[in-house]
Amino acid sequence: MKTKASITGKVIKAAALVALTLGSFLLKASNGNEIAVATEKTIKEHVKFPKLILPVQKEQKIEVIFTTSENGNVNFVLAKTDNKEAKAEIEKQFSKLNLSKLKANVAYSVVLNFKTI
């Protein structure tokens, strides 16, 4: 039987992998767009999963769709997953973000990759 420390260690490793796999998530991120790079940095700094223990088999991808208001606050978030805990945590953290460099009322998409180590 796995101990709580073992599960916590795996969660921390999975969270680290998520942070590393957030690269080029916006449509224009692959061409060196400064706005996309700044937005990616903001998301990497503010979206963390240390409290969330995900029952991930080998790999799980969660697509997050969001829009921003005129002042840059995220005003709509939808995480596409069957995992209710992950969905709630992702939507909660994204709704607190301010991404002022993005255009308002445009749908953006991010794919979060969770992998077990």
XYZ file of N, CA and C in Angstrom:
351
model
N 0.839 -1.175 0.000
C 0.000 0.000 0.000
C 0.889 1.245 0.000
N 0.494 2.206 -0.800
C 1.307 3.411 -0.925
C 1.099 4.315 0.286
N 2.165 4.912 0.702
C 2.077 5.832 1.829
C 1.696 7.215 1.336
N 1.256 8.041 2.254
C 0.858 9.397 1.916
C 2.047 10.195 1.377
N 3.229 9.961 1.918
C 4.431 10.662 1.461
C 4.767 10.273 0.029
N 4.571 9.013 -0.320
C 4.840 8.552 -1.673
C 3.895 9.212 -2.666
N 2.621 9.304 -2.292
C 1.630 9.941 -3.161
C 1.929 11.421 -3.298
N 2.285 12.079 -2.201
C 2.613 13.500 -2.240
C 3.827 13.754 -3.125
N 4.817 12.894 -3.049
C 5.995 13.031 -3.904
C 5.649 12.916 -5.368
N 4.774 11.986 -5.687
C 4.349 11.824 -7.083
C 3.558 13.025 -7.570
N 2.733 13.604 -6.695
C 1.961 14.784 -7.063
C 2.889 15.955 -7.347
N 3.919 16.123 -6.528
C 4.874 17.209 -6.743
C 5.609 17.013 -8.066
N 6.001 15.786 -8.365
C 6.670 15.508 -9.639
C 5.741 15.763 -10.811
N 4.473 15.380 -10.678
C 3.498 15.603 -11.749
C 3.278 17.096 -11.962
N 3.213 17.863 -10.875
C 3.035 19.308 -10.985
C 4.232 19.947 -11.683
N 5.422 19.451 -11.399
C 6.618 19.964 -12.067
C 6.574 19.670 -13.556
N 6.111 18.483 -13.904
C 5.991 18.139 -15.320
C 4.976 19.023 -16.026
N 3.878 19.344 -15.339
C 2.867 20.222 -15.930
C 3.473 21.584 -16.225
N 4.246 22.101 -15.285
C 4.877 23.403 -15.488
C 5.823 23.380 -16.689
N 6.490 22.254 -16.893
C 7.428 22.152 -18.012
C 6.734 21.941 -19.358
N 5.502 21.414 -19.330
C 4.832 21.105 -20.591
C 3.835 22.166 -21.022
N 3.844 23.317 -20.380
C 2.921 24.380 -20.770
C 3.428 25.194 -21.963
N 4.579 24.827 -22.493
C 5.170 25.581 -23.590
C 4.332 25.587 -24.846
N 4.391 26.662 -25.537
C 3.683 26.933 -26.796
C 2.226 26.497 -26.770
N 1.493 27.070 -25.839
C 0.100 26.704 -25.670
C -0.846 27.658 -26.376
N -0.436 28.860 -26.654
C -1.289 29.784 -27.389
C -1.047 29.621 -28.888
N -1.977 30.061 -29.673
C -1.860 29.899 -31.115
C -0.606 30.541 -31.686
N -0.188 31.671 -31.116
C 0.954 32.399 -31.645
C 2.233 32.160 -30.854
N 2.216 31.241 -29.934
C 3.376 31.040 -29.071
C 4.574 30.481 -29.819
N 4.339 29.694 -30.842
C 5.446 29.047 -31.531
C 6.283 30.004 -32.376
N 5.766 31.201 -32.688
C 6.531 32.112 -33.533
C 7.267 33.194 -32.750
N 7.392 33.041 -31.424
C 8.157 33.992 -30.633
C 7.417 35.258 -30.286
N 6.110 35.263 -30.383
C 5.299 36.421 -30.079
C 5.521 36.832 -28.624
N 5.874 38.097 -28.395
C 6.175 38.575 -27.045
C 4.967 38.491 -26.122
N 3.774 38.744 -26.649
C 2.566 38.678 -25.832
C 2.328 37.254 -25.361
N 2.503 36.295 -26.250
C 2.304 34.889 -25.890
C 3.324 34.441 -24.849
N 4.550 34.888 -24.998
C 5.602 34.519 -24.049
C 5.294 35.089 -22.668
N 4.857 36.340 -22.605
C 4.515 36.956 -21.328
C 3.315 36.267 -20.693
N 2.333 35.898 -21.497
C 1.145 35.206 -20.988
C 1.510 33.820 -20.481
N 2.349 33.106 -21.223
C 2.803 31.784 -20.796
C 3.523 31.873 -19.454
N 4.357 32.886 -19.290
C 5.094 33.073 -18.052
C 4.130 33.333 -16.887
N 3.125 34.157 -17.112
C 2.133 34.452 -16.076
C 1.398 33.196 -15.643
N 0.977 32.385 -16.604
C 0.250 31.160 -16.291
C 1.155 30.181 -15.547
N 2.392 30.028 -15.988
C 3.318 29.116 -15.312
C 3.565 29.529 -13.865
N 3.623 30.837 -13.612
C 3.897 31.328 -12.268
C 2.704 31.192 -11.332
N 1.480 31.256 -11.864
C 0.310 31.322 -11.007
C -0.539 30.059 -10.954
N -0.378 29.144 -11.876
C -1.182 27.920 -11.867
C -0.331 26.794 -11.309
N -0.682 26.341 -10.118
C 0.063 25.282 -9.418
C -0.916 24.239 -8.899
N -0.454 23.015 -8.715
C -1.302 21.928 -8.258
C -0.701 21.163 -7.079
N -0.172 21.817 -6.066
C 0.425 21.054 -4.963
C -0.613 20.350 -4.086
N -1.837 20.874 -3.999
C -2.854 20.298 -3.128
C -3.727 19.275 -3.854
N -3.608 19.211 -5.142
C -4.483 18.357 -5.935
C -3.805 17.026 -6.217
N -4.410 15.953 -5.770
C -3.888 14.622 -6.050
C -4.718 14.059 -7.196
N -4.087 13.921 -8.334
C -4.806 13.457 -9.511
C -4.625 11.961 -9.707
N -5.722 11.249 -9.882
C -5.591 9.829 -10.218
C -5.314 9.676 -11.718
N -4.082 9.923 -12.100
C -3.692 9.871 -13.505
C -3.125 8.490 -13.804
N -3.620 7.863 -14.874
C -3.096 6.550 -15.232
C -1.661 6.702 -15.737
N -1.493 7.003 -16.995
C -0.149 7.232 -17.522
C -0.008 8.667 -17.999
N -1.030 9.160 -18.670
C -0.990 10.520 -19.195
C -2.413 11.038 -19.300
N -2.607 12.291 -18.947
C -3.913 12.907 -19.056
C -3.733 14.315 -19.585
N -4.517 14.661 -20.593
C -4.493 16.005 -21.147
C -5.801 16.683 -20.798
N -5.690 17.898 -20.287
C -6.867 18.683 -19.949
C -6.798 19.977 -20.747
N -7.785 20.175 -21.599
C -7.850 21.404 -22.383
C -8.599 22.455 -21.585
N -8.028 23.653 -21.517
C -8.639 24.766 -20.798
C -8.914 25.869 -21.811
N -10.170 26.288 -21.881
C -10.573 27.372 -22.772
C -10.950 28.553 -21.893
N -10.434 29.741 -22.226
C -10.724 30.906 -21.408
C -10.800 32.162 -22.247
N -11.485 33.181 -21.710
C -11.551 34.500 -22.333
C -11.198 35.534 -21.274
N -10.845 36.727 -21.738
C -10.515 37.814 -20.822
C -11.434 39.004 -21.069
N -11.578 39.837 -20.046
C -12.375 41.053 -20.167
C -11.481 42.189 -20.665
N -12.048 43.366 -20.778
C -11.301 44.542 -21.253
C -10.121 44.883 -20.341
N -10.278 44.641 -19.041
C -9.198 44.973 -18.102
C -8.200 43.827 -17.911
N -8.377 42.713 -18.620
C -7.422 41.615 -18.580
C -7.766 40.481 -17.642
N -8.805 40.645 -16.834
C -9.196 39.569 -15.926
C -9.867 38.441 -16.712
N -9.565 37.220 -16.326
C -10.200 36.074 -16.973
C -11.658 36.065 -16.533
N -12.579 36.112 -17.518
C -13.996 36.177 -17.167
C -14.764 34.904 -17.528
N -14.123 33.966 -18.205
C -14.752 32.684 -18.522
C -13.669 31.618 -18.580
N -13.929 30.484 -17.918
C -12.976 29.368 -17.934
C -13.769 28.078 -18.068
N -13.295 27.191 -18.932
C -13.887 25.865 -19.063
C -12.760 24.852 -19.183
N -12.673 23.950 -18.218
C -11.686 22.873 -18.257
C -12.399 21.616 -18.719
N -11.908 21.002 -19.783
C -12.532 19.809 -20.345
C -11.893 18.557 -19.757
N -12.552 18.010 -18.715
C -12.089 16.789 -18.075
C -13.234 16.160 -17.296
N -13.153 14.865 -17.083
C -14.137 14.158 -16.274
C -13.780 14.197 -14.794
N -12.554 14.559 -14.474
C -12.084 14.629 -13.093
C -12.618 15.922 -12.457
N -13.599 15.779 -11.565
C -14.265 16.947 -10.979
C -13.326 17.787 -10.124
N -12.415 17.141 -9.380
C -11.470 17.887 -8.543
C -10.515 18.719 -9.398
N -9.990 18.109 -10.445
C -9.073 18.822 -11.334
C -9.787 19.964 -12.033
N -10.993 19.720 -12.506
C -11.781 20.748 -13.193
C -12.005 21.952 -12.277
N -12.432 21.693 -11.043
C -12.702 22.777 -10.100
C -11.436 23.566 -9.779
N -10.328 22.873 -9.549
C -9.074 23.544 -9.188
C -8.527 24.374 -10.353
N -8.565 23.822 -11.545
C -8.066 24.554 -12.717
C -8.909 25.796 -12.970
N -10.230 25.637 -12.953
C -11.112 26.774 -13.201
C -10.969 27.840 -12.129
N -10.777 27.425 -10.884
C -10.588 28.373 -9.781
C -9.319 29.192 -9.977
N -8.216 28.511 -10.317
C -6.944 29.220 -10.468
C -6.933 30.121 -11.696
N -7.505 29.664 -12.804
C -7.532 30.495 -14.008
C -8.418 31.722 -13.810
N -9.515 31.591 -13.060
C -10.419 32.726 -12.874
C -9.766 33.856 -12.083
N -8.688 33.574 -11.367
C -7.974 34.592 -10.592
C -6.883 35.302 -11.407
N -6.608 34.818 -12.622
C -5.522 35.381 -13.423
C -5.903 36.722 -14.042
N -4.897 37.565 -14.235
C -5.045 38.791 -15.001
C -4.050 38.709 -16.145
N -4.574 38.587 -17.340
C -3.747 38.453 -18.539
C -4.021 39.667 -19.433
N -3.549 40.806 -18.990
C -3.878 42.086 -19.619
C -3.317 42.245 -21.025
N -2.351 41.438 -21.401
C -1.756 41.586 -22.729
C -2.559 40.883 -23.819
N -3.530 40.054 -23.415
C -4.350 39.346 -24.396
C -5.523 40.212 -24.827
N -6.014 39.963 -26.036
C -7.179 40.682 -26.541
C -8.414 40.241 -25.760
N -9.288 41.197 -25.482
C -10.515 40.911 -24.745
C -11.515 40.183 -25.631
N -12.317 39.330 -25.003
C -13.413 38.609 -25.664
C -12.947 37.727 -26.813
N -11.762 37.179 -26.696
C -11.223 36.211 -27.652
C -10.993 34.914 -26.883
N -11.437 33.809 -27.450
C -11.255 32.517 -26.779
C -9.832 32.015 -27.002
N -9.171 31.669 -25.916
C -7.827 31.104 -25.950
C -7.886 29.687 -25.401
N -6.958 28.868 -25.827
C -6.947 27.474 -25.414
C -5.564 27.085 -24.910
N -5.555 26.327 -23.803
C -4.327 25.803 -23.212
C -4.539 24.334 -22.975
N -3.512 23.525 -23.238
C -3.591 22.099 -22.934
C -2.588 21.798 -21.827
N -3.102 21.305 -20.702
C -2.255 20.921 -19.580
C -2.021 19.425 -19.682
N -0.757 19.002 -19.652
C -0.405 17.593 -19.744
C 0.048 17.102 -18.386
N -0.653 16.088 -17.850
C -0.276 15.462 -16.597
C 0.277 14.087 -16.912
N 1.458 13.788 -16.360
C 2.088 12.493 -16.586
C 2.558 11.930 -15.256
N 2.392 10.628 -15.096
C 2.936 9.982 -13.902
C 4.382 9.641 -14.154
N 5.182 9.688 -13.098
C 6.611 9.402 -13.220
C 6.880 8.047 -12.611
